[in-house]
Short mmCIF file of C-alpha atoms in Angstrom, two decimals:
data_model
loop_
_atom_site.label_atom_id
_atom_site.label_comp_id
_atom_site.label_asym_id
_atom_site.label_seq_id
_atom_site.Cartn_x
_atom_site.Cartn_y
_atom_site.Cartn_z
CA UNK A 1 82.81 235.43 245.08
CA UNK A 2 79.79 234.13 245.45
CA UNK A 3 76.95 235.07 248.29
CA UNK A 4 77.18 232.94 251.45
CA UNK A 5 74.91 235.11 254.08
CA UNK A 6 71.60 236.80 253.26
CA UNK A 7 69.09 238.60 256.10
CA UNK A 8 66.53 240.38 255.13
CA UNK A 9 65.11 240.07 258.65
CA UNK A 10 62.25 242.92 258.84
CA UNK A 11 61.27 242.99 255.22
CA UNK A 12 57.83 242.46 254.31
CA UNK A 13 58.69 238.74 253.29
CA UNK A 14 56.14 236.60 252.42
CA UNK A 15 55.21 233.27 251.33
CA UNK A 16 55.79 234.10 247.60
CA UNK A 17 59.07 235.67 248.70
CA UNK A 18 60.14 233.00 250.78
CA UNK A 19 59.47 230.48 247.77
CA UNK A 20 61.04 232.88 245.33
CA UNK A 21 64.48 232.58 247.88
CA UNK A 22 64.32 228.68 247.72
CA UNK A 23 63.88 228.21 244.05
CA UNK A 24 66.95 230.86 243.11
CA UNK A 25 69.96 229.56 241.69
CA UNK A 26 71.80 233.16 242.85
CA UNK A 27 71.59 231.69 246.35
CA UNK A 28 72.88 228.06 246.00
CA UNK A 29 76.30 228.70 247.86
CA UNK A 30 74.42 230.17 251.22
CA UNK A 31 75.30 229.08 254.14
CA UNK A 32 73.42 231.51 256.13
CA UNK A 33 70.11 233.44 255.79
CA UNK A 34 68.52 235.73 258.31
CA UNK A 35 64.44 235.87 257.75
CA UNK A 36 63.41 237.01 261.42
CA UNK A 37 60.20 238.72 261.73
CA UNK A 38 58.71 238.51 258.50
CA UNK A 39 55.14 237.36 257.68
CA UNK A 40 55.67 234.09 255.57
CA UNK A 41 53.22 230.99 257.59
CA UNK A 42 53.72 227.69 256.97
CA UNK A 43 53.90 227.60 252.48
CA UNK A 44 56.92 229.73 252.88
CA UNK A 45 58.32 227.48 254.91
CA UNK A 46 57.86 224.26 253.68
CA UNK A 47 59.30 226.12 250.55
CA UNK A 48 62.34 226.04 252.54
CA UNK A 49 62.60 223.00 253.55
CA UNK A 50 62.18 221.18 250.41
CA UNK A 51 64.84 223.57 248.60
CA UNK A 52 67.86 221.63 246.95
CA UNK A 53 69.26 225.09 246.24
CA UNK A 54 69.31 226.18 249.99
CA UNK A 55 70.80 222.54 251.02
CA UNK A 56 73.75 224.45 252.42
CA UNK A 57 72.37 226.08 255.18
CA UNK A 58 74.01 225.89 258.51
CA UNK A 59 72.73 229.11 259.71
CA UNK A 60 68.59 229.78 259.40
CA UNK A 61 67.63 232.71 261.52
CA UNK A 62 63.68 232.82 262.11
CA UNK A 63 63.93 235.10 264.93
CA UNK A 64 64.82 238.88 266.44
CA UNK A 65 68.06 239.35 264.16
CA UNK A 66 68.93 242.33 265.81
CA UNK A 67 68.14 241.52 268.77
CA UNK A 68 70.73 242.04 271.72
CA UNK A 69 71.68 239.15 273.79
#
């Protein structure tokens, strides 16, 4: 099986990491990823955007992950 959700919400995650996510060819099946409260500005996520790999996604979670609502 191949991975479909990732959330590393609360890791340390930066740019580098961010753009490290997007360029992996581990992650091309995921449909959801969880990156809430982590310090990546605005390289990480164009890194994101432009990722074929990540083209997937239904699910991108910038916020509060474990947050209850």
């Amino acid at each position: 099986a191949k991975l479909q959700a990732l959330h590393l919400g609360h890791n340390h995650v930066r740019d580098a990491g961010v753009a490290a996510l997007a360029r992996s060819p581990h992650l091309a099946r995921l449909v959801s990823l969880g990156l809430g409260l982590n310090p990546f500005g605005d390289e990480g996520a164009r890194a994101l955007l432009r990722s074929k790999r990540l083209a997937g996604l239904s699910v991108l979670r910038l916020d509060d992950e474990l947050a209850k609502y």
